[in-house]
Amino acid sequence: MEPESEPASVEVPAGRVLSASELRAARSRSQKLPQRSHGPKDFLPDGSEAQAERLRRCRQELWQLLAEERVERLGSLVAAEWRPEEGFVQLTSPAGKFWQTMGYSEQGQQRLHPEEALYLLECGSIQLFYQDLPLSIQEAYQLLLTEDTLSFLHYQVFSHLKRLGYVVRRFQLSSVLSPYEKQLNLDGYAQCLEDGTGKRKRSSSCRSVNKKAKALQNSLPPMSLAASSPPACDQNNQYPEKPQESSPRKGSGLSFQIQGSSEPCPALSREDVGCGQENDTIQNGAKGAPKARWNFEQISFPNMASDSRHTLLPAPAPELLPANVIGRGTDAESWCQKLNQRKEKLSRRDRDQQASVQQFREDVNADPEVQGCSSWREYKELLQRRQLQKSQPRPPHLWGQSVTPLLNPDKADSPATVLQHISVLQTTHLPDGGYGFDEPVPDLCSLKRLTYQSGDVPLIFALVDHGDISFYSFRDFTLPRDLEH
Amino acid sequence: MLVVEVANGRSLVWGAEAVQALRERLGVGGRTVGALPRGPRQNSRLGLPLLLLPEEARLLAEIGAVTLVSAPRPDPRSHGLALASFKRQQEQSFQEQSSLAAEARETRRQELLEKIAEGQAAKKQKLEQDSGADEGQEAGGSEAPQGSTPGGETTDDGQANGQQEEAGEGSSSSPESSSPPESSSPQPGPSNGVTPLPRSALLIQLATARPRPVKAKPLDWRVQSKDWPHAGRPAHELRYSIYRDLWERGFFLSAAGKFGGDFLVYPGDPLRFHAHYIAQCWAADDPIPLQDLVSAGRLGTSVRKTLLLCSPQPDGKVVYTSLQWASLQ
């Protein structure tokens, strides 16, 4: 029994090959799945005949189920070829029904990701060839699931989610809309995809599941926005606008930002139309496919929007600064990573509280005295007058000049509003590699960072323990805060 | 001798007979992680491959029930041979299926002939009773069975319903046929042998395991390698000693990640018994933080299993301590 050191000496027996008559007999086998354990389980083995009989029956069914082989008609199989050097699977015959939710088109070819191809192979929808030889499931597992492209763990979670009925796609930065794009109304098309199997009812809310480690991401819920008010370009906006409202969520993971108070948001009607119907505007599987998108994080526009996302703040021109203040450029990116960029979900009570407090805070433009000022100088005098009246003095060198801090200390009532005034850049680094059970669980710091960076898409961690998959997510909880700060 | 292929520390079993032998004879269960051919779009019952815990694989190799091998890479030299044999096998299968289909057609026609003959005899009797008022109708009706049976045959290949449909058709149309039996018994049409099976109706097996034998390198579980990174790791050794001890006492063990432990301990096959213990492995001189004890104890109580703290002693024996959450009133 000692293993020899000579190579390749053990013969691995072949799997079962069905004969023609067995193939024909397989057409008429039952499709029902028997119960796992017939009846309630027993507590202790007592050696009785009844127990042994039940066990024998359960086991018999299990062996029968496992021994069945996949038999399909050649006409219903789609032929596909594995390209290892390019890392995808190319379809050599036209795709079937699965094309609605899987695969992508490129250079006139229909292609599948390796995990999708493997899943379809296990379902019996495609026949996977490699160098003209059809692959068995075992060989496909070996060839397609390598550590550097797509590991076994990734595939387990992918197939688990697919079998549950989700539509699972690879995570692509370009498919996550940045708030800037939302403001520009670039998200105008409905992108709802129906759930996977035909048995599933079409729910009106599409789920989005964000996986760690750049592997896979579910399709995003619809993001229609019909609000037409353009973002306010108010460069001299010193005082904050009314805190931006977010439309109530309807089970989708995204919220809308609506500028100003001028127009009500007519976006709600489109949202429920987008979900729940068959999407016929989708081009051939090219939904999440890499399309030419500008990476707005790398293009630095001048600050035209009220919540600009510059972090590279250059030094201001010296002539604009007061004499005793020296300006310098800063790069706030590192600091931005530490910020919590998720929209705070306020409970109903919190919202009411905020609304009631809100009435004590006025919009500066609603002030008739401010409206009465016809020039900047008059406004400054008004401010000075008010300053003297107020008990809390403000440092004049900060507030009396033309350049003032962006943020008023007593105007910031929540992190959300703070973010809207300060440049916040969403970085999109994701930690490399999935985590197996043996590896230490990532520390709280990186977990929180990931959660922040995913924006409004809920982040779910899949823990795979020797074939057993469980999903965990962290819920944010806001402690009640004292308003009189 | 059973062979189990190991790749990157993961041991997969791809044969149903092997899975059966392991479970029934040796009490090693593993976990199915693939799609079940009968129902590939559900998660309640999964199919091959069977994933073995590293401890399970090592135990099987230690007792000599299984040979561990490194998963063999496809060999380019044997590719040409494999391709040729695959094509031959496919062609052969096609021929066999065609002839089987033809035979099945023939037997069906024979059955139908009998049925038709019976039906015609019955109708003839009926006719003689009601003196032929509807002869015109019957003459028209006689075309129907002759037209439908050849049409039904060519389209039913490869479809399971075809057989039932045809039988249904035959039986439903036979009472109507009332033309003189002499003209209907020699059936015209493609009764002479082989309408070839259309290529698209060829039945293919999508093999689960590799359909041809291959040579592989044996794996030594005592030595650390890329395919077996567990050798020598203290965590693995600890878990293995506990696993082996519990297995020798006759328990069935499986992974317990969901329960915050190392193993779930069953008194018998998990198909029919619930787990009794959640086993947590601790090294002999490891201090156990009190919070871990409390959380493990609470968890065990809430899922109605006893927490078992297992610790191997220097002399080789394993000491077990069970915890039960008791409230002091």
PDB file of N, CA and C in Angstrom, chain A residues 326-400:
ATOM      1  N   ILE A 326      -1.855  80.498   4.345  1.00  0.00           N
ATOM      2  CA  ILE A 326      -1.114  79.879   3.241  1.00  0.00           C
ATOM      3  C   ILE A 326      -1.901  78.668   2.754  1.00  0.00           C
ATOM      4  N   GLY A 327      -2.168  78.672   1.501  1.00  0.00           N
ATOM      5  CA  GLY A 327      -2.920  77.532   0.976  1.00  0.00           C
ATOM      6  C   GLY A 327      -1.987  76.468   0.436  1.00  0.00           C
ATOM      7  N   ARG A 328      -2.430  75.249   0.506  1.00  0.00           N
ATOM      8  CA  ARG A 328      -1.646  74.199  -0.117  1.00  0.00           C
ATOM      9  C   ARG A 328      -2.591  73.161  -0.729  1.00  0.00           C
ATOM     10  N   GLY A 329      -2.107  72.485  -1.721  1.00  0.00           N
ATOM     11  CA  GLY A 329      -2.937  71.458  -2.339  1.00  0.00           C
ATOM     12  C   GLY A 329      -2.941  70.193  -1.487  1.00  0.00           C
ATOM     13  N   THR A 330      -4.021  69.526  -1.495  1.00  0.00           N
ATOM     14  CA  THR A 330      -4.086  68.283  -0.738  1.00  0.00           C
ATOM     15  C   THR A 330      -4.712  67.210  -1.607  1.00  0.00           C
ATOM     16  N   ASP A 331      -4.383  66.024  -1.250  1.00  0.00           N
ATOM     17  CA  ASP A 331      -5.042  64.889  -1.896  1.00  0.00           C
ATOM     18  C   ASP A 331      -5.853  64.174  -0.832  1.00  0.00           C
ATOM     19  N   ALA A 332      -7.123  64.345  -0.937  1.00  0.00           N
ATOM     20  CA  ALA A 332      -7.972  63.834   0.140  1.00  0.00           C
ATOM     21  C   ALA A 332      -8.376  62.385  -0.074  1.00  0.00           C
ATOM     22  N   GLU A 333      -7.748  61.724  -1.032  1.00  0.00           N
ATOM     23  CA  GLU A 333      -8.248  60.395  -1.383  1.00  0.00           C
ATOM     24  C   GLU A 333      -8.104  59.396  -0.239  1.00  0.00           C
ATOM     25  N   SER A 334      -6.975  59.425   0.400  1.00  0.00           N
ATOM     26  CA  SER A 334      -6.768  58.443   1.469  1.00  0.00           C
ATOM     27  C   SER A 334      -7.768  58.650   2.585  1.00  0.00           C
ATOM     28  N   TRP A 335      -8.064  59.904   2.781  1.00  0.00           N
ATOM     29  CA  TRP A 335      -9.000  60.237   3.837  1.00  0.00           C
ATOM     30  C   TRP A 335     -10.424  59.869   3.440  1.00  0.00           C
ATOM     31  N   CYS A 336     -10.689  59.932   2.145  1.00  0.00           N
ATOM     32  CA  CYS A 336     -12.025  59.595   1.688  1.00  0.00           C
ATOM     33  C   CYS A 336     -12.339  58.129   1.882  1.00  0.00           C
ATOM     34  N   GLN A 337     -11.317  57.291   1.811  1.00  0.00           N
ATOM     35  CA  GLN A 337     -11.561  55.861   1.960  1.00  0.00           C
ATOM     36  C   GLN A 337     -12.087  55.522   3.336  1.00  0.00           C
ATOM     37  N   LYS A 338     -11.788  56.401   4.264  1.00  0.00           N
ATOM     38  CA  LYS A 338     -12.187  56.061   5.622  1.00  0.00           C
ATOM     39  C   LYS A 338     -13.600  56.521   5.924  1.00  0.00           C
ATOM     40  N   LEU A 339     -14.156  57.208   4.975  1.00  0.00           N
ATOM     41  CA  LEU A 339     -15.486  57.722   5.237  1.00  0.00           C
ATOM     42  C   LEU A 339     -16.538  56.691   4.924  1.00  0.00           C
ATOM     43  N   ASN A 340     -17.579  56.776   5.629  1.00  0.00           N
ATOM     44  CA  ASN A 340     -18.710  55.893   5.363  1.00  0.00           C
ATOM     45  C   ASN A 340     -19.552  56.530   4.278  1.00  0.00           C
ATOM     46  N   GLN A 341     -19.536  55.891   3.102  1.00  0.00           N
ATOM     47  CA  GLN A 341     -20.227  56.521   1.995  1.00  0.00           C
ATOM     48  C   GLN A 341     -21.620  55.988   1.784  1.00  0.00           C
ATOM     49  N   ARG A 342     -22.040  55.122   2.662  1.00  0.00           N
ATOM     50  CA  ARG A 342     -23.357  54.561   2.442  1.00  0.00           C
ATOM     51  C   ARG A 342     -24.400  55.548   2.902  1.00  0.00           C
ATOM     52  N   LYS A 343     -25.466  55.519   2.183  1.00  0.00           N
ATOM     53  CA  LYS A 343     -26.567  56.377   2.575  1.00  0.00           C
ATOM     54  C   LYS A 343     -27.153  55.842   3.860  1.00  0.00           C
ATOM     55  N   GLU A 344     -27.368  56.745   4.724  1.00  0.00           N
ATOM     56  CA  GLU A 344     -27.883  56.308   6.012  1.00  0.00           C
ATOM     57  C   GLU A 344     -29.350  56.000   5.881  1.00  0.00           C
ATOM     58  N   LYS A 345     -29.708  54.825   6.347  1.00  0.00           N
ATOM     59  CA  LYS A 345     -31.125  54.473   6.264  1.00  0.00           C
ATOM     60  C   LYS A 345     -31.776  54.910   7.563  1.00  0.00           C
ATOM     61  N   LEU A 346     -32.562  55.908   7.469  1.00  0.00           N
ATOM     62  CA  LEU A 346     -33.188  56.390   8.690  1.00  0.00           C
ATOM     63  C   LEU A 346     -34.514  55.695   8.884  1.00  0.00           C
ATOM     64  N   SER A 347     -34.785  55.346  10.112  1.00  0.00           N
ATOM     65  CA  SER A 347     -36.097  54.758  10.370  1.00  0.00           C
ATOM     66  C   SER A 347     -37.129  55.870  10.286  1.00  0.00           C
ATOM     67  N   ARG A 348     -38.355  55.466  10.357  1.00  0.00           N
ATOM     68  CA  ARG A 348     -39.421  56.447  10.206  1.00  0.00           C
ATOM     69  C   ARG A 348     -39.322  57.494  11.301  1.00  0.00           C
ATOM     70  N   ARG A 349     -39.007  57.017  12.499  1.00  0.00           N
ATOM     71  CA  ARG A 349     -38.924  57.957  13.611  1.00  0.00           C
ATOM     72  C   ARG A 349     -37.783  58.939  13.398  1.00  0.00           C
ATOM     73  N   ASP A 350     -36.693  58.431  12.904  1.00  0.00           N
ATOM     74  CA  ASP A 350     -35.561  59.324  12.647  1.00  0.00           C
ATOM     75  C   ASP A 350     -35.906  60.355  11.605  1.00  0.00           C
ATOM     76  N   ARG A 351     -36.636  59.892  10.608  1.00  0.00           N
ATOM     77  CA  ARG A 351     -36.973  60.844   9.548  1.00  0.00           C
ATOM     78  C   ARG A 351     -37.888  61.922  10.087  1.00  0.00           C
ATOM     79  N   ASP A 352     -38.827  61.505  10.895  1.00  0.00           N
ATOM     80  CA  ASP A 352     -39.719  62.509  11.473  1.00  0.00           C
ATOM     81  C   ASP A 352     -38.956  63.460  12.354  1.00  0.00           C
ATOM     82  N   GLN A 353     -38.032  62.911  13.109  1.00  0.00           N
ATOM     83  CA  GLN A 353     -37.229  63.769  13.981  1.00  0.00           C
ATOM     84  C   GLN A 353     -36.457  64.772  13.166  1.00  0.00           C
ATOM     85  N   GLN A 354     -35.879  64.260  12.107  1.00  0.00           N
ATOM     86  CA  GLN A 354     -35.080  65.143  11.276  1.00  0.00           C
ATOM     87  C   GLN A 354     -35.950  66.210  10.646  1.00  0.00           C
ATOM     88  N   ALA A 355     -37.142  65.807  10.251  1.00  0.00           N
ATOM     89  CA  ALA A 355     -38.044  66.781   9.636  1.00  0.00           C
ATOM     90  C   ALA A 355     -38.448  67.834  10.647  1.00  0.00           C
ATOM     91  N   SER A 356     -38.668  67.412  11.859  1.00  0.00           N
ATOM     92  CA  SER A 356     -39.101  68.410  12.846  1.00  0.00           C
ATOM     93  C   SER A 356     -37.961  69.346  13.200  1.00  0.00           C
ATOM     94  N   VAL A 357     -36.761  68.806  13.218  1.00  0.00           N
ATOM     95  CA  VAL A 357     -35.612  69.672  13.503  1.00  0.00           C
ATOM     96  C   VAL A 357     -35.353  70.601  12.326  1.00  0.00           C
ATOM     97  N   GLN A 358     -35.679  70.079  11.156  1.00  0.00           N
ATOM     98  CA  GLN A 358     -35.394  70.820   9.941  1.00  0.00           C
ATOM     99  C   GLN A 358     -36.043  72.177   9.941  1.00  0.00           C
ATOM    100  N   GLN A 359     -37.206  72.245  10.541  1.00  0.00           N
ATOM    101  CA  GLN A 359     -37.896  73.525  10.441  1.00  0.00           C
ATOM    102  C   GLN A 359     -37.181  74.616  11.217  1.00  0.00           C
ATOM    103  N   PHE A 360     -36.253  74.198  12.045  1.00  0.00           N
ATOM    104  CA  PHE A 360     -35.495  75.221  12.724  1.00  0.00           C
ATOM    105  C   PHE A 360     -34.301  75.689  11.925  1.00  0.00           C
ATOM    106  N   ARG A 361     -34.023  74.959  10.869  1.00  0.00           N
ATOM    107  CA  ARG A 361     -32.885  75.372  10.039  1.00  0.00           C
ATOM    108  C   ARG A 361     -33.421  75.918   8.742  1.00  0.00           C
ATOM    109  N   GLU A 362     -32.993  77.089   8.451  1.00  0.00           N
ATOM    110  CA  GLU A 362     -33.574  77.719   7.291  1.00  0.00           C
ATOM    111  C   GLU A 362     -32.630  77.687   6.126  1.00  0.00           C
ATOM    112  N   ASP A 363     -33.198  77.662   5.004  1.00  0.00           N
ATOM    113  CA  ASP A 363     -32.440  77.834   3.790  1.00  0.00           C
ATOM    114  C   ASP A 363     -32.041  79.292   3.688  1.00  0.00           C
ATOM    115  N   VAL A 364     -30.799  79.502   3.412  1.00  0.00           N
ATOM    116  CA  VAL A 364     -30.332  80.881   3.463  1.00  0.00           C
ATOM    117  C   VAL A 364     -30.995  81.725   2.373  1.00  0.00           C
ATOM    118  N   ASN A 365     -31.337  81.074   1.271  1.00  0.00           N
ATOM    119  CA  ASN A 365     -31.928  81.854   0.181  1.00  0.00           C
ATOM    120  C   ASN A 365     -33.385  82.181   0.436  1.00  0.00           C
ATOM    121  N   ALA A 366     -33.945  81.497   1.416  1.00  0.00           N
ATOM    122  CA  ALA A 366     -35.345  81.801   1.698  1.00  0.00           C
ATOM    123  C   ALA A 366     -35.471  83.010   2.609  1.00  0.00           C
ATOM    124  N   ASP A 367     -34.361  83.444   3.078  1.00  0.00           N
ATOM    125  CA  ASP A 367     -34.379  84.592   3.991  1.00  0.00           C
ATOM    126  C   ASP A 367     -34.665  85.857   3.202  1.00  0.00           C
ATOM    127  N   PRO A 368     -35.665  86.571   3.569  1.00  0.00           N
ATOM    128  CA  PRO A 368     -35.979  87.780   2.782  1.00  0.00           C
ATOM    129  C   PRO A 368     -34.872  88.825   2.869  1.00  0.00           C
ATOM    130  N   GLU A 369     -34.204  88.849   3.974  1.00  0.00           N
ATOM    131  CA  GLU A 369     -33.112  89.822   4.097  1.00  0.00           C
ATOM    132  C   GLU A 369     -31.994  89.496   3.109  1.00  0.00           C
ATOM    133  N   VAL A 370     -31.719  88.226   2.986  1.00  0.00           N
ATOM    134  CA  VAL A 370     -30.670  87.837   2.035  1.00  0.00           C
ATOM    135  C   VAL A 370     -31.106  88.140   0.618  1.00  0.00           C
ATOM    136  N   GLN A 371     -32.356  87.909   0.370  1.00  0.00           N
ATOM    137  CA  GLN A 371     -32.840  88.191  -0.978  1.00  0.00           C
ATOM    138  C   GLN A 371     -32.799  89.682  -1.252  1.00  0.00           C
ATOM    139  N   GLY A 372     -32.876  90.447  -0.161  1.00  0.00           N
ATOM    140  CA  GLY A 372     -32.822  91.880  -0.346  1.00  0.00           C
ATOM    141  C   GLY A 372     -31.446  92.413  -0.704  1.00  0.00           C
ATOM    142  N   CYS A 373     -30.447  91.620  -0.460  1.00  0.00           N
ATOM    143  CA  CYS A 373     -29.111  92.091  -0.786  1.00  0.00           C
ATOM    144  C   CYS A 373     -28.890  92.072  -2.278  1.00  0.00           C
ATOM    145  N   SER A 374     -28.402  93.142  -2.784  1.00  0.00           N
ATOM    146  CA  SER A 374     -28.258  93.186  -4.239  1.00  0.00           C
ATOM    147  C   SER A 374     -26.832  92.977  -4.683  1.00  0.00           C
ATOM    148  N   SER A 375     -25.933  93.013  -3.770  1.00  0.00           N
ATOM    149  CA  SER A 375     -24.551  92.786  -4.181  1.00  0.00           C
ATOM    150  C   SER A 375     -23.857  91.983  -3.108  1.00  0.00           C
ATOM    151  N   TRP A 376     -22.723  91.563  -3.450  1.00  0.00           N
ATOM    152  CA  TRP A 376     -21.983  90.741  -2.526  1.00  0.00           C
ATOM    153  C   TRP A 376     -21.598  91.525  -1.284  1.00  0.00           C
ATOM    154  N   ARG A 377     -21.269  92.751  -1.489  1.00  0.00           N
ATOM    155  CA  ARG A 377     -20.833  93.558  -0.349  1.00  0.00           C
ATOM    156  C   ARG A 377     -21.974  93.730   0.635  1.00  0.00           C
ATOM    157  N   GLU A 378     -23.145  93.926   0.137  1.00  0.00           N
ATOM    158  CA  GLU A 378     -24.291  94.080   1.036  1.00  0.00           C
ATOM    159  C   GLU A 378     -24.525  92.803   1.812  1.00  0.00           C
ATOM    160  N   TYR A 379     -24.327  91.719   1.125  1.00  0.00           N
ATOM    161  CA  TYR A 379     -24.537  90.445   1.802  1.00  0.00           C
ATOM    162  C   TYR A 379     -23.529  90.263   2.920  1.00  0.00           C
ATOM    163  N   LYS A 380     -22.322  90.659   2.622  1.00  0.00           N
ATOM    164  CA  LYS A 380     -21.308  90.536   3.657  1.00  0.00           C
ATOM    165  C   LYS A 380     -21.644  91.397   4.853  1.00  0.00           C
ATOM    166  N   GLU A 381     -22.147  92.580   4.589  1.00  0.00           N
ATOM    167  CA  GLU A 381     -22.503  93.434   5.725  1.00  0.00           C
ATOM    168  C   GLU A 381     -23.627  92.817   6.518  1.00  0.00           C
ATOM    169  N   LEU A 382     -24.543  92.221   5.832  1.00  0.00           N
ATOM    170  CA  LEU A 382     -25.637  91.560   6.531  1.00  0.00           C
ATOM    171  C   LEU A 382     -25.112  90.460   7.424  1.00  0.00           C
ATOM    172  N   LEU A 383     -24.189  89.766   6.880  1.00  0.00           N
ATOM    173  CA  LEU A 383     -23.628  88.674   7.665  1.00  0.00           C
ATOM    174  C   LEU A 383     -22.939  89.205   8.899  1.00  0.00           C
ATOM    175  N   GLN A 384     -22.210  90.257   8.707  1.00  0.00           N
ATOM    176  CA  GLN A 384     -21.492  90.799   9.861  1.00  0.00           C
ATOM    177  C   GLN A 384     -22.442  91.279  10.924  1.00  0.00           C
ATOM    178  N   ARG A 385     -23.478  91.850  10.476  1.00  0.00           N
ATOM    179  CA  ARG A 385     -24.485  92.299  11.439  1.00  0.00           C
ATOM    180  C   ARG A 385     -25.027  91.127  12.221  1.00  0.00           C
ATOM    181  N   ARG A 386     -25.310  90.096  11.510  1.00  0.00           N
ATOM    182  CA  ARG A 386     -25.875  88.931  12.166  1.00  0.00           C
ATOM    183  C   ARG A 386     -24.879  88.296  13.101  1.00  0.00           C
ATOM    184  N   GLN A 387     -23.658  88.345  12.691  1.00  0.00           N
ATOM    185  CA  GLN A 387     -22.624  87.775  13.522  1.00  0.00           C
ATOM    186  C   GLN A 387     -22.597  88.433  14.883  1.00  0.00           C
ATOM    187  N   LEU A 388     -22.678  89.742  14.839  1.00  0.00           N
ATOM    188  CA  LEU A 388     -22.595  90.441  16.104  1.00  0.00           C
ATOM    189  C   LEU A 388     -23.783  90.109  16.979  1.00  0.00           C
ATOM    190  N   GLN A 389     -24.885  89.853  16.353  1.00  0.00           N
ATOM    191  CA  GLN A 389     -26.064  89.538  17.152  1.00  0.00           C
ATOM    192  C   GLN A 389     -25.965  88.160  17.768  1.00  0.00           C
ATOM    193  N   LYS A 390     -25.315  87.316  17.084  1.00  0.00           N
ATOM    194  CA  LYS A 390     -25.259  85.933  17.582  1.00  0.00           C
ATOM    195  C   LYS A 390     -24.342  85.830  18.778  1.00  0.00           C
ATOM    196  N   SER A 391     -24.635  84.900  19.618  1.00  0.00           N
ATOM    197  CA  SER A 391     -23.805  84.737  20.804  1.00  0.00           C
ATOM    198  C   SER A 391     -22.497  84.056  20.470  1.00  0.00           C
ATOM    199  N   GLN A 392     -22.552  83.169  19.524  1.00  0.00           N
ATOM    200  CA  GLN A 392     -21.361  82.380  19.247  1.00  0.00           C
ATOM    201  C   GLN A 392     -20.532  83.097  18.194  1.00  0.00           C
ATOM    202  N   PRO A 393     -19.423  83.617  18.579  1.00  0.00           N
ATOM    203  CA  PRO A 393     -18.653  84.365  17.586  1.00  0.00           C
ATOM    204  C   PRO A 393     -17.908  83.420  16.652  1.00  0.00           C
ATOM    205  N   ARG A 394     -17.813  83.860  15.437  1.00  0.00           N
ATOM    206  CA  ARG A 394     -17.048  83.052  14.495  1.00  0.00           C
ATOM    207  C   ARG A 394     -15.746  83.741  14.192  1.00  0.00           C
ATOM    208  N   PRO A 395     -14.762  82.983  14.034  1.00  0.00           N
ATOM    209  CA  PRO A 395     -13.467  83.621  13.731  1.00  0.00           C
ATOM    210  C   PRO A 395     -13.582  84.423  12.444  1.00  0.00           C
ATOM    211  N   PRO A 396     -13.337  85.690  12.538  1.00  0.00           N
ATOM    212  CA  PRO A 396     -13.552  86.547  11.369  1.00  0.00           C
ATOM    213  C   PRO A 396     -12.608  86.223  10.227  1.00  0.00           C
ATOM    214  N   HIS A 397     -11.452  85.733  10.569  1.00  0.00           N
ATOM    215  CA  HIS A 397     -10.538  85.497   9.454  1.00  0.00           C
ATOM    216  C   HIS A 397     -11.002  84.318   8.603  1.00  0.00           C
ATOM    217  N   LEU A 398     -11.823  83.485   9.203  1.00  0.00           N
ATOM    218  CA  LEU A 398     -12.363  82.391   8.402  1.00  0.00           C
ATOM    219  C   LEU A 398     -13.592  82.826   7.636  1.00  0.00           C
ATOM    220  N   TRP A 399     -14.455  83.533   8.339  1.00  0.00           N
ATOM    221  CA  TRP A 399     -15.767  83.772   7.757  1.00  0.00           C
ATOM    222  C   TRP A 399     -15.906  85.113   7.097  1.00  0.00           C
ATOM    223  N   GLY A 400     -15.028  85.974   7.395  1.00  0.00           N
ATOM    224  CA  GLY A 400     -15.200  87.300   6.848  1.00  0.00           C
ATOM    225  C   GLY A 400     -14.569  87.487   5.481  1.00  0.00           C
TER     226      GLY A 400
END
